[in-house]
Tab-separated table of C-alpha atoms and ligand atoms in Angstrom:
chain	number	residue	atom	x	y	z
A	1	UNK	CA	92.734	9.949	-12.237
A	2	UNK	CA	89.366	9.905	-10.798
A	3	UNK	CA	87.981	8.143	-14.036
A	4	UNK	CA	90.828	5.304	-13.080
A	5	UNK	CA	89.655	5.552	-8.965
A	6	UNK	CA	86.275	5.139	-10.100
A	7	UNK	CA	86.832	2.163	-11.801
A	8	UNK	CA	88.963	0.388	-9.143
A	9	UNK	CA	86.217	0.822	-7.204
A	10	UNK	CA	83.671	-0.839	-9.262
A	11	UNK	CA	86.292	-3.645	-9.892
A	12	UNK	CA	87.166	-3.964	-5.920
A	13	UNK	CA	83.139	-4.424	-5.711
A	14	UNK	CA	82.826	-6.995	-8.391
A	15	UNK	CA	85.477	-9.241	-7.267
A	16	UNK	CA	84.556	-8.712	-3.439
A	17	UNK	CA	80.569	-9.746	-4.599
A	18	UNK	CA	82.135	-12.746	-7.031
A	19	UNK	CA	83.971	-13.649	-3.212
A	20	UNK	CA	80.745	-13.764	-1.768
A	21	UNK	CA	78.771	-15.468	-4.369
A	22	UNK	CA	77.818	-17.924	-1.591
A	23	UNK	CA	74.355	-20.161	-2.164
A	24	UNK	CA	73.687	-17.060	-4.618
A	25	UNK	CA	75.340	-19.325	-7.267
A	26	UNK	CA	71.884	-20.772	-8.336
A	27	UNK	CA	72.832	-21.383	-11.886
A	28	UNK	CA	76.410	-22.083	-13.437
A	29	UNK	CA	75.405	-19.235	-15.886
A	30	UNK	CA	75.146	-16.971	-13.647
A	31	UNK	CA	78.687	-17.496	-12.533
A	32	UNK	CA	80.373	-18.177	-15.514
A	33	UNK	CA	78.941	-14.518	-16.505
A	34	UNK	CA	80.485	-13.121	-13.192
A	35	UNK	CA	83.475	-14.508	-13.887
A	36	UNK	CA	83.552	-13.030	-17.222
A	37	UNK	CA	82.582	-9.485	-16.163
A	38	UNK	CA	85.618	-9.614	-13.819
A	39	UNK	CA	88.515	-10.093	-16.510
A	40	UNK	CA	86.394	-7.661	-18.929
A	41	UNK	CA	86.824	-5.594	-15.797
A	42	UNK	CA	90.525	-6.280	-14.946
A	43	UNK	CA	91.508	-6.006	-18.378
A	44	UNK	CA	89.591	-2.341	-18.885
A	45	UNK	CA	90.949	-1.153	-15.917
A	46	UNK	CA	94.582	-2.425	-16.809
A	47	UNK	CA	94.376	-1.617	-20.577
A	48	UNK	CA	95.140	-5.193	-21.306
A	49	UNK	CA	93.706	-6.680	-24.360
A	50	UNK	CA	93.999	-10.114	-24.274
A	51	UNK	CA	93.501	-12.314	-20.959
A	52	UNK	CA	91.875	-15.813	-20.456
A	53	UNK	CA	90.423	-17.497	-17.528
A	54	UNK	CA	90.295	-21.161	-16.451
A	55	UNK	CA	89.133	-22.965	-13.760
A	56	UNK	CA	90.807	-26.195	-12.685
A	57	UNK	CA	88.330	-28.661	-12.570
A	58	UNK	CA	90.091	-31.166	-10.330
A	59	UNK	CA	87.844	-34.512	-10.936
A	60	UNK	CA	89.007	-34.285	-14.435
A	61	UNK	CA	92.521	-33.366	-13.905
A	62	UNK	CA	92.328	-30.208	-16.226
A	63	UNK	CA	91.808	-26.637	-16.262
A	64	UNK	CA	89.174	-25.548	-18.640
A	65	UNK	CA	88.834	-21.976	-19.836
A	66	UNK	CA	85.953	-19.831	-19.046
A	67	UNK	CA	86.714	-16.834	-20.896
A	68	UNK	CA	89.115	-15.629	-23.276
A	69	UNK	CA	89.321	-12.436	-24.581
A	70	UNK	CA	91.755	-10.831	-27.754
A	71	UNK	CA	92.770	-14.707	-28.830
A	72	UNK	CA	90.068	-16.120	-31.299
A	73	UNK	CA	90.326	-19.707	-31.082
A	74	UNK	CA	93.309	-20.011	-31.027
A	75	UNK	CA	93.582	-21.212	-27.229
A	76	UNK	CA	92.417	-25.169	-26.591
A	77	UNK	CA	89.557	-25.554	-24.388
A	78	UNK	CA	91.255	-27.325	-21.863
A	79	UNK	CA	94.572	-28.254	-20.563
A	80	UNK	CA	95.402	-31.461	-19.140
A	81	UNK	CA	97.123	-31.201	-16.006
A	82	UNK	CA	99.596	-33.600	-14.131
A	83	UNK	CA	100.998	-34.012	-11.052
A	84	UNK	CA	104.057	-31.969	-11.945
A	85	UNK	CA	102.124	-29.273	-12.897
A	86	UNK	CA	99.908	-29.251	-10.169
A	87	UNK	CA	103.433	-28.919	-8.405
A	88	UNK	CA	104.217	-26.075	-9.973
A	89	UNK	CA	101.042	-24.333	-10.000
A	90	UNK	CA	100.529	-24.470	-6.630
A	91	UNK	CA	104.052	-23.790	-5.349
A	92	UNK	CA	103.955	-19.988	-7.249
A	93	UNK	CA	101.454	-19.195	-5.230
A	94	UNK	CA	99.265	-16.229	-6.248
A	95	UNK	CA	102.346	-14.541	-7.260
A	96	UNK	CA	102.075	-15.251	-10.336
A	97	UNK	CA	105.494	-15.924	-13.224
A	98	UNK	CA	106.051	-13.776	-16.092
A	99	UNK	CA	105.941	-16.089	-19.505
A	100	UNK	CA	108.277	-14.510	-21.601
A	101	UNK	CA	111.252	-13.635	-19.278
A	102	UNK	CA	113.764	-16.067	-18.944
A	103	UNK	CA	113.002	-17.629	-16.065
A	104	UNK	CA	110.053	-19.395	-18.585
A	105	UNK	CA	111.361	-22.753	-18.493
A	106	UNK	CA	112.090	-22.873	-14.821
A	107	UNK	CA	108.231	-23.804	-13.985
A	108	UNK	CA	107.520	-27.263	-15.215
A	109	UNK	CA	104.025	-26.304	-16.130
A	110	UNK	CA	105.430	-23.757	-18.445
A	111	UNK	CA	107.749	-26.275	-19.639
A	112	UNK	CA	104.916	-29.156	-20.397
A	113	UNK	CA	103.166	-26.807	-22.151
A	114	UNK	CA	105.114	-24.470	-24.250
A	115	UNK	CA	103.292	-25.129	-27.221
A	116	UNK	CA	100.334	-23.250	-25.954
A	117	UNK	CA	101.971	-20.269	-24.337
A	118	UNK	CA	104.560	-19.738	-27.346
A	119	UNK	CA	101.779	-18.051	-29.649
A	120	UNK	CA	99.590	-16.451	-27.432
A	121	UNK	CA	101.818	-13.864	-26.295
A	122	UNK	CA	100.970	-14.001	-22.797
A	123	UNK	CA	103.066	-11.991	-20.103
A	124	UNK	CA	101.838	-13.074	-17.379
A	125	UNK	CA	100.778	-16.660	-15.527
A	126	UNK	CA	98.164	-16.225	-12.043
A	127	UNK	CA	97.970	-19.180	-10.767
A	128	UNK	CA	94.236	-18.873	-8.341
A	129	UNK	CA	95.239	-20.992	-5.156
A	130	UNK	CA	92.926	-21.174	-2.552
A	131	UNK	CA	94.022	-22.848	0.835
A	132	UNK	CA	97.411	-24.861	-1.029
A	133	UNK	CA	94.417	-26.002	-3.938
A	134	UNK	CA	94.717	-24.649	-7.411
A	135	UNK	CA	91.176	-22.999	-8.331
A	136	UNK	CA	91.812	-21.817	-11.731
A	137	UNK	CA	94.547	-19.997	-13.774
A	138	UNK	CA	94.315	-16.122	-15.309
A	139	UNK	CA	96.667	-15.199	-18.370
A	140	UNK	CA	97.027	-11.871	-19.010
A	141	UNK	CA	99.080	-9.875	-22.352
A	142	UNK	CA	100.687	-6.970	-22.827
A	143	UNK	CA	99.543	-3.264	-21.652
A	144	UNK	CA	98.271	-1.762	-24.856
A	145	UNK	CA	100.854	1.035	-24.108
A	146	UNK	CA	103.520	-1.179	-24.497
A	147	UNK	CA	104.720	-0.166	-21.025
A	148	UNK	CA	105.449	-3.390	-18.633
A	149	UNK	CA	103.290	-4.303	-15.703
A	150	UNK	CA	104.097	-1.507	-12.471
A	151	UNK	CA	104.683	-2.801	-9.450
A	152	UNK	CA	100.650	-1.198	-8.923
A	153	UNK	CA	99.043	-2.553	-11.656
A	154	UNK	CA	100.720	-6.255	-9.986
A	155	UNK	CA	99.283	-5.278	-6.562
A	156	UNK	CA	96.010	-4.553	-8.564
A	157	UNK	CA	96.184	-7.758	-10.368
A	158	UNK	CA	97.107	-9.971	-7.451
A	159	UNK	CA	94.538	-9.009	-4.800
A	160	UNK	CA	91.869	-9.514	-8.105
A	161	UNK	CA	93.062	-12.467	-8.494
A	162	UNK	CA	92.746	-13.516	-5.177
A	163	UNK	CA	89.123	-12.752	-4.847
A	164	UNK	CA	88.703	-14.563	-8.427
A	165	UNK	CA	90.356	-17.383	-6.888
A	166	UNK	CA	87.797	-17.381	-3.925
A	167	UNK	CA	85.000	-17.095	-5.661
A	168	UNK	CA	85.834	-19.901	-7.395
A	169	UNK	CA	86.102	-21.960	-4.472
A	170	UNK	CA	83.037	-20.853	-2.939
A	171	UNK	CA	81.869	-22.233	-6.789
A	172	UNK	CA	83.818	-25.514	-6.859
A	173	UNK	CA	82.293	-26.160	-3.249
A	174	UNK	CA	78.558	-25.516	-3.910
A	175	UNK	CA	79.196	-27.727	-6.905
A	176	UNK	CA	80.529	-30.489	-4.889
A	177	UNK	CA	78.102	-30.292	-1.713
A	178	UNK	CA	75.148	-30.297	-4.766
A	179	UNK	CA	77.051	-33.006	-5.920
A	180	UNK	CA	77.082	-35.030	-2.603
A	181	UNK	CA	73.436	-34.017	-1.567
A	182	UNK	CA	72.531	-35.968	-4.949
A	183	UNK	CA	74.340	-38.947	-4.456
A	184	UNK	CA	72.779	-38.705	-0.842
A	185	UNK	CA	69.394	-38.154	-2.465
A	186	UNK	CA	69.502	-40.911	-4.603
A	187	UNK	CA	70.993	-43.369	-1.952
A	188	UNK	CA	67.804	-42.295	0.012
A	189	UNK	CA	65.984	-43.054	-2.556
A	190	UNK	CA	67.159	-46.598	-3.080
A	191	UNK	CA	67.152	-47.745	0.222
A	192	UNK	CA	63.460	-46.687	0.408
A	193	UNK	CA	62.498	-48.631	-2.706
A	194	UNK	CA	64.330	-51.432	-1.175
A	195	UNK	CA	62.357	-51.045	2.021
A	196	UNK	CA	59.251	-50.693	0.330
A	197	UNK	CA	59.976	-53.954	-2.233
A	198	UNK	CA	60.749	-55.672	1.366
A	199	UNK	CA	57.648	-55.014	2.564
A	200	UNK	CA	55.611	-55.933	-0.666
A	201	UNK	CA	57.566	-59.538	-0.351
A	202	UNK	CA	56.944	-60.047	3.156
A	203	UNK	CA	53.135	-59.139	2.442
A	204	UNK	CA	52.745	-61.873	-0.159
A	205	UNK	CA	54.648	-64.222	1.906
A	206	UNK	CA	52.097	-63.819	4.358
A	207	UNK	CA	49.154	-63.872	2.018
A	208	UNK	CA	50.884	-67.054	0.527
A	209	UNK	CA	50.362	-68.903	3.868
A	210	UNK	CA	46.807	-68.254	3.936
A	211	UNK	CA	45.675	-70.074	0.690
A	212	UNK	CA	42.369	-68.298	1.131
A	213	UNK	CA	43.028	-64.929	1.577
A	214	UNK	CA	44.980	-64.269	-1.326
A	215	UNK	CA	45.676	-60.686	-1.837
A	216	UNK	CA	44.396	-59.829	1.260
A	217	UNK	CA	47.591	-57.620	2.658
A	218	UNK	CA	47.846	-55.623	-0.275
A	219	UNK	CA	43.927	-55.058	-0.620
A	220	UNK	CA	44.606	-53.704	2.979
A	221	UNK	CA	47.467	-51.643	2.280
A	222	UNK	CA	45.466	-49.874	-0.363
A	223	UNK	CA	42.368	-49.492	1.528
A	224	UNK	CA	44.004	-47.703	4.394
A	225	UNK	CA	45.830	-45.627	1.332
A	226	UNK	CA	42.526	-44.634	0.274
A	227	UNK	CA	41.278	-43.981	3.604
A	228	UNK	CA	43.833	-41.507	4.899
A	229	UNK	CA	44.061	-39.584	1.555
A	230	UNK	CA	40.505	-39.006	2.304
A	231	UNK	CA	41.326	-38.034	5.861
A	232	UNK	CA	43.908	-35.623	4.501
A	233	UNK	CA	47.022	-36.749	5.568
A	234	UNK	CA	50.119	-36.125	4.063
A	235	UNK	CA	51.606	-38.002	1.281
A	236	UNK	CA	54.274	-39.280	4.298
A	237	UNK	CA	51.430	-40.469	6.416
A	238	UNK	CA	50.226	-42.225	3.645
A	239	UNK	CA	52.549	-44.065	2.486
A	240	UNK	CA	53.016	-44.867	5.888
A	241	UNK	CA	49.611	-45.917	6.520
A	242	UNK	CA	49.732	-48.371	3.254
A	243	UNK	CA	52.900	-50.002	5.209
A	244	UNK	CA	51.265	-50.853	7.990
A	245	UNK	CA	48.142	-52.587	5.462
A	246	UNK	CA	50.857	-54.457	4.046
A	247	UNK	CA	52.140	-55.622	7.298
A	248	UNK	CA	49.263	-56.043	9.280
A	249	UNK	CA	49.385	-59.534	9.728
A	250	UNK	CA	52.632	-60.357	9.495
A	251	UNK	CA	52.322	-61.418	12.766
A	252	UNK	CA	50.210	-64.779	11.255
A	253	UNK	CA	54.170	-66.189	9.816
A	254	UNK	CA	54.268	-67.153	13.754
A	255	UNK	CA	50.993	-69.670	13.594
A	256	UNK	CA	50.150	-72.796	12.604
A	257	UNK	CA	49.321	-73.042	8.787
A	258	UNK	CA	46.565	-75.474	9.481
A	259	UNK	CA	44.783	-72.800	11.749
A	260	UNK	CA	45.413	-70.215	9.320
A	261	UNK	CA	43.605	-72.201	6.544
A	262	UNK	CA	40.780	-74.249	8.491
A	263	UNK	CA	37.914	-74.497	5.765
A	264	UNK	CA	35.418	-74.009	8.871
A	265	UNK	CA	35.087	-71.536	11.882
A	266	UNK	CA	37.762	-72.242	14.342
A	267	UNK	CA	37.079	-73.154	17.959
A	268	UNK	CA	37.997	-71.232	21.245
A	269	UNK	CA	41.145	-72.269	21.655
A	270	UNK	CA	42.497	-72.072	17.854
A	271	UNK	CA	41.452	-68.883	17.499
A	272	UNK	CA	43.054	-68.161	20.715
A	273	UNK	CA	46.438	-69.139	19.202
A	274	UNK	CA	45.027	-67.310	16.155
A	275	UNK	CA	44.642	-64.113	18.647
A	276	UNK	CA	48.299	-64.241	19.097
A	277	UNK	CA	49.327	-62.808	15.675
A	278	UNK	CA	49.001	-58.862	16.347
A	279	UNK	CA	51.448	-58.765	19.384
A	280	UNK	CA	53.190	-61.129	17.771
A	281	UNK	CA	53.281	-59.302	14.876
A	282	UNK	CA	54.381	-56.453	16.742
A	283	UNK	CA	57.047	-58.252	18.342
A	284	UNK	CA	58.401	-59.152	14.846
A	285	UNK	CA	58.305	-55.449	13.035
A	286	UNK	CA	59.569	-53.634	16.636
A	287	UNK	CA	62.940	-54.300	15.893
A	288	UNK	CA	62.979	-52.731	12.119
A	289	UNK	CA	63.514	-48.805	12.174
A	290	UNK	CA	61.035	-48.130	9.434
A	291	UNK	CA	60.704	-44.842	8.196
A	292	UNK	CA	57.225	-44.342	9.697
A	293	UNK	CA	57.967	-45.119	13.484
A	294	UNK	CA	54.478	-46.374	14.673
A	295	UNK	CA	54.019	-49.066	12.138
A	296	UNK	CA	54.485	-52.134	14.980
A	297	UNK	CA	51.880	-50.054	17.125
A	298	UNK	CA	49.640	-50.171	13.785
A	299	UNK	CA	50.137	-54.176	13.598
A	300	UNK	CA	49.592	-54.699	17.210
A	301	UNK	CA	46.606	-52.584	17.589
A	302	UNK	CA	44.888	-53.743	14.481
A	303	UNK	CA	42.059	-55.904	16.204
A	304	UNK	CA	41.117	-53.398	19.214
A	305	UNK	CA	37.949	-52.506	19.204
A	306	UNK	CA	36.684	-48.996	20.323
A	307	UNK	CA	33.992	-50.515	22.539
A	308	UNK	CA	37.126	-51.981	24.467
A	309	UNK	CA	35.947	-55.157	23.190
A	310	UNK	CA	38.987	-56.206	21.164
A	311	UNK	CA	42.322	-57.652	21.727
A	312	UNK	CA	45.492	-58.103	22.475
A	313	UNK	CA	44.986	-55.327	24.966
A	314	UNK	CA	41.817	-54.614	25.202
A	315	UNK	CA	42.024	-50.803	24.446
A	316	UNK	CA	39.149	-48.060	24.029
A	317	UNK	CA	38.090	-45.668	21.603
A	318	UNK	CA	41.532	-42.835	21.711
A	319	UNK	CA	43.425	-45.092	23.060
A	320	UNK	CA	43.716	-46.937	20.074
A	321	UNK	CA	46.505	-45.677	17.634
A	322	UNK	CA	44.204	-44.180	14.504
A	323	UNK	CA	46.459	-45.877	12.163
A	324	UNK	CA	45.204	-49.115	13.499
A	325	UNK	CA	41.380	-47.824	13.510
A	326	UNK	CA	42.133	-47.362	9.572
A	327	UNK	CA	43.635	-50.818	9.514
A	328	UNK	CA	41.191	-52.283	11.258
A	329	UNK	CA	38.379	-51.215	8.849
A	330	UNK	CA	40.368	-52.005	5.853
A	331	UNK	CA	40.806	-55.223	7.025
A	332	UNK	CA	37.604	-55.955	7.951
A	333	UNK	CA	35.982	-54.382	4.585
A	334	UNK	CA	38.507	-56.638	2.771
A	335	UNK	CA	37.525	-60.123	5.269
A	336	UNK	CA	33.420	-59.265	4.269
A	337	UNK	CA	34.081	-58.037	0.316
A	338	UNK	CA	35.914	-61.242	-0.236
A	339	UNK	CA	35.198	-64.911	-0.639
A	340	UNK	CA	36.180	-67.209	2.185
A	341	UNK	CA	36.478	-71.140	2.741
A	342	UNK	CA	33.197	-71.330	5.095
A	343	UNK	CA	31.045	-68.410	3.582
A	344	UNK	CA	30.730	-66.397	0.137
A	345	UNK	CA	31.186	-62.732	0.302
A	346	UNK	CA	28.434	-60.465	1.562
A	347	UNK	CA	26.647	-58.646	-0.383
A	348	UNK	CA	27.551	-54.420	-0.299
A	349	UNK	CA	23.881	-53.653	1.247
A	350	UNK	CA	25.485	-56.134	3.786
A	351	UNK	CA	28.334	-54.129	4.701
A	352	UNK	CA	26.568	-51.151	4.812
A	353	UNK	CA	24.620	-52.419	7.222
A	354	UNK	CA	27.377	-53.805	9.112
A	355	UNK	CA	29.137	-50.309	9.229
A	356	UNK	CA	25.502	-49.008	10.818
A	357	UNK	CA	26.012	-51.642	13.572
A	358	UNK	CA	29.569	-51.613	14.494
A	359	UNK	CA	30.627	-48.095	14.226
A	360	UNK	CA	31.338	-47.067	17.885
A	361	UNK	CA	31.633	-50.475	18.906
A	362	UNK	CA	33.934	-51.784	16.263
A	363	UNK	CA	34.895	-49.559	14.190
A	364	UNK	CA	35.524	-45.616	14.607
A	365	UNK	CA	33.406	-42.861	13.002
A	366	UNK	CA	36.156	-41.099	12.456
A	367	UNK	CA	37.273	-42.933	9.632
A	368	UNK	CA	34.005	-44.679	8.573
A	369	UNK	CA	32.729	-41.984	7.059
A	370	UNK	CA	35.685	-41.138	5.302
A	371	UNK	CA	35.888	-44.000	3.495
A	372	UNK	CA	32.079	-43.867	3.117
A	373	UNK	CA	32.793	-40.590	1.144
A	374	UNK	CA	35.509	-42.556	-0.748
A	375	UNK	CA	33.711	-45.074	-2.092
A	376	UNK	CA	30.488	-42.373	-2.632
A	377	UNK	CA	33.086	-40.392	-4.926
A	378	UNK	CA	34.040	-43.436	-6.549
A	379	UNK	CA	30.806	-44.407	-7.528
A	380	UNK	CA	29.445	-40.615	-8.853
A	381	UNK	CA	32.933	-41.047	-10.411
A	382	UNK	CA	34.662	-37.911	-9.245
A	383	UNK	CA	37.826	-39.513	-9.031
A	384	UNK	CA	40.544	-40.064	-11.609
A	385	UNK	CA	41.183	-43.941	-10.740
A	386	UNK	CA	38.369	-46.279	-9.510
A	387	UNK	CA	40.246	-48.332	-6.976
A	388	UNK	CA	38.039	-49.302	-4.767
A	389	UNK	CA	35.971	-50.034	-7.589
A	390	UNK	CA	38.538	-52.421	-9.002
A	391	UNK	CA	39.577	-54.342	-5.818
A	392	UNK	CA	35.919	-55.239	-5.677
A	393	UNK	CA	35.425	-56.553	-8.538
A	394	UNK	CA	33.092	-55.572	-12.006
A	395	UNK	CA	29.231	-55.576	-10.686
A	396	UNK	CA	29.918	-55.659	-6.813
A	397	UNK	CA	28.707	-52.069	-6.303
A	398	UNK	CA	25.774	-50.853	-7.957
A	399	UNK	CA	26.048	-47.199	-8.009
A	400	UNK	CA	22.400	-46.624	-8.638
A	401	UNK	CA	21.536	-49.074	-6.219
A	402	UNK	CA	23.867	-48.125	-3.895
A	403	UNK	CA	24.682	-44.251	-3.324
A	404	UNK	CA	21.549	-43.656	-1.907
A	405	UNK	CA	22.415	-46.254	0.986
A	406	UNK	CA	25.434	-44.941	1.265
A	407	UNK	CA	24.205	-41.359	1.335
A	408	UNK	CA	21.650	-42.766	4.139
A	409	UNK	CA	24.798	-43.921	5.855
A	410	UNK	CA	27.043	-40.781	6.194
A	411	UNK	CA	23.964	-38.660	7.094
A	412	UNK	CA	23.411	-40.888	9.741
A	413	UNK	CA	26.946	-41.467	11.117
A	414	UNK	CA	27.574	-37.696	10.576
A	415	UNK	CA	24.402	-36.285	12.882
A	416	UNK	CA	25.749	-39.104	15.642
A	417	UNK	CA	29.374	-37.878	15.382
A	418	UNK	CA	27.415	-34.401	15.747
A	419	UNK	CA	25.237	-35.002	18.939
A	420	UNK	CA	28.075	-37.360	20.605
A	421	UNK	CA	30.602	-34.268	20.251
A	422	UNK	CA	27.859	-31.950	21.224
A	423	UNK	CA	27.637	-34.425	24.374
A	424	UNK	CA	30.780	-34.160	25.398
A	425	UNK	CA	31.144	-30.328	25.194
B	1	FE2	FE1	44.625	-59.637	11.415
């Protein structure tokens, strides 16, 4: 007697932890083994030696059997279920119908599928409903005693079958809210690629109306890539960041084509109207919800200067969005690196140079040096790609030529950085 109270007790706590199973259900092994130990368990306790379990999978229409013990193979795998025997199922409740008494044929599911249930000598039909929805089935035989089921052993069996029937739910829910977040997943997913193949399309739309510049977005989008990777950002950020390169100058759609491409410097008032393409590009990417909120901001902002020299609104040094600083340089690496209608490129001692002068009027130490170090790696080849390297062209840089300047450089920039923090400490 205490052997059997033992036992109940170790069954109560099996079913009540197969109830709980919650997020616990990390792999479908681990639950198919739960669900296994229970009948092993319910059958032990019961002396029953053959049972089955099957779970009604309801996107196929069928219940499909997750254990069966004392049969062989003699049971199919699954069982196709219709609406009538949904019907039926469901309407027994968890009380469960006893196969061979008389009242057999009264259940339509019974009835559809006699064939199976002649042979197997099964005495008893749980139907696992949860909240009016079929979960699964359990099939239990005889007592090996011969004796028939006591109205305990039934109480035994149906509150086990009740927590069977929950866990199962809790199961069939995960697997459908996995399901769900997947689909949801890969819808993310899609719409993101379709954002970002937007924005590659509107970038060479833009570097299609400027005959001269070909290339030029996308050169900037990967600059300021390279940039904030240096800077440390987050893979977010960056990607990010490489939007706003892309877009930059989207803002140019809005003005003349022949201003865009004069083969000459442009006068005062043409490059006014040339001004005009960072708020208006601003005006035009506001209205988008992109993923990476400050990209307008990034567009807008991209020809400030941090000597409060720059326009559209004249902003200084932290005022200025840092996206945009990184923008900024990209762009303006790109404009120098490149061939234009009116002069050839310059040369890289050139730029160098040109970073000495402009940073802290144009351009922001913060992320000169950066890409400084960038381009230094590059060069001593400590990087797996050579991007930079590539954008520029075979024979532009000159490592042994140039890592000494640019050593020269970020020693320099670095100690000002140094004394103009100092200063303001
Ligand atoms: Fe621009």
């Amino acid at each position: 007697m205490a052997m059997q109270g033992s036992l109940q007790k170790k069954l109560l706590h099996t079913f009540a932890a197969l109830a709980d199973l919650g997020q616990e259900i990390a792999g479908t092994n681990d639950f198919e083994e739960m669900v296994r130990t229970s009948l092993h368990l319910l059958l032990g306790t019961l002396a029953i030696r053959k049972g089955a379990l099957a779970e009604y999978d309801e996107a196929e229409q069928a219940l499909k059997f997750i254990v069966v013990r004392g049969l062989g193979l003699q049971l199919q795998e699954e069982i196709p279920v219709d609406e009538d025997d949904l019907k039926s199922l469901t309407s027994l409740d968890s009380q469960g119908i006893a196969i061979s008494a008389e009242d057999t044929h009264s259940n339509q599911f019974l009835k559809n599928h006699q064939a199976q249930f002649d042979f197997t000598r099964f005495e008893l039909l749980i139907p696992l409903v949860v909240r009016g929805r079929l979960t699964g089935i359990i099939l239990l035989g005889k007592k090996a005693s011969g004796d028939s089921f006591s109205g305990e052993d039934l109480e035994t069996i149906h509150a086990m079958a009740r927590h069977i029937g929950v866990g199962l739910n809790t199961h069939r829910l995960m697997a459908e809210l996995e399901r769900k977040a997947e689909e949801n997943r890969r819808l993310y997913d899609g719409l993101r690629a379709i954002y970002k193949d937007t924005v590659r399309a509107f970038a060479s739309a833009i570097d299609l109306k400027d005959k001269y510049t070909q290339g030029h977005s996308e050169r900037v989008g990967r600059y300021s890539e390279i940039i904030a990777r240096e800077m440390g950002w987050s893979d977010e950020e960056i990607e990010g960041i490489a939007i706003a390169g892309y877009l930059h100058d989207i803002g140019k759609l809005v003005v003349e084509r022949d201003i865009i491409n004069a083969p000459y410097k442009i006068d005062a008032k043409k490059s006014s109207e040339l001004n005009r393409h960072p708020a208006a590009g601003y005006e035009i990417l506001s209205p988008i919800r992109h993923p990476y909120a400050d990209i307008p901001l990034m567009a807008r902002h991209h020809h400030e200067r941090v000597d409060g020299r720059g326009y559209p609104d004249g902003l200084k040094g932290d005022e200025i969005h840092i996206g945009a600083k990184i923008v900024n340089l990209a762009d303006s690496f790109d404009a120098m690196t490149t061939d234009r209608p009116y002069k050839r490129r310059r040369s890289f001692e050139d730029v160098v140079a040109d970073f000495r002068r402009n940073t802290g009027k144009q351009f922001a130490s913060e992320v000169v040096i950066p890409f400084c170090y960038a381009i230094l790696k590059e060069m001593e080849g400590q990087t797996k790609e050579r991007r930079i390297m590539k954008m520029l062209g075979r024979d532009y840089l000159n490592p042994e030529r140039d890592i000494p300047l640019l050593k020269d450089l970020i020693a320099e920039l670095e100690s000002e950085a140094l004394s103009a923090s100092a200063g303001n400490a």
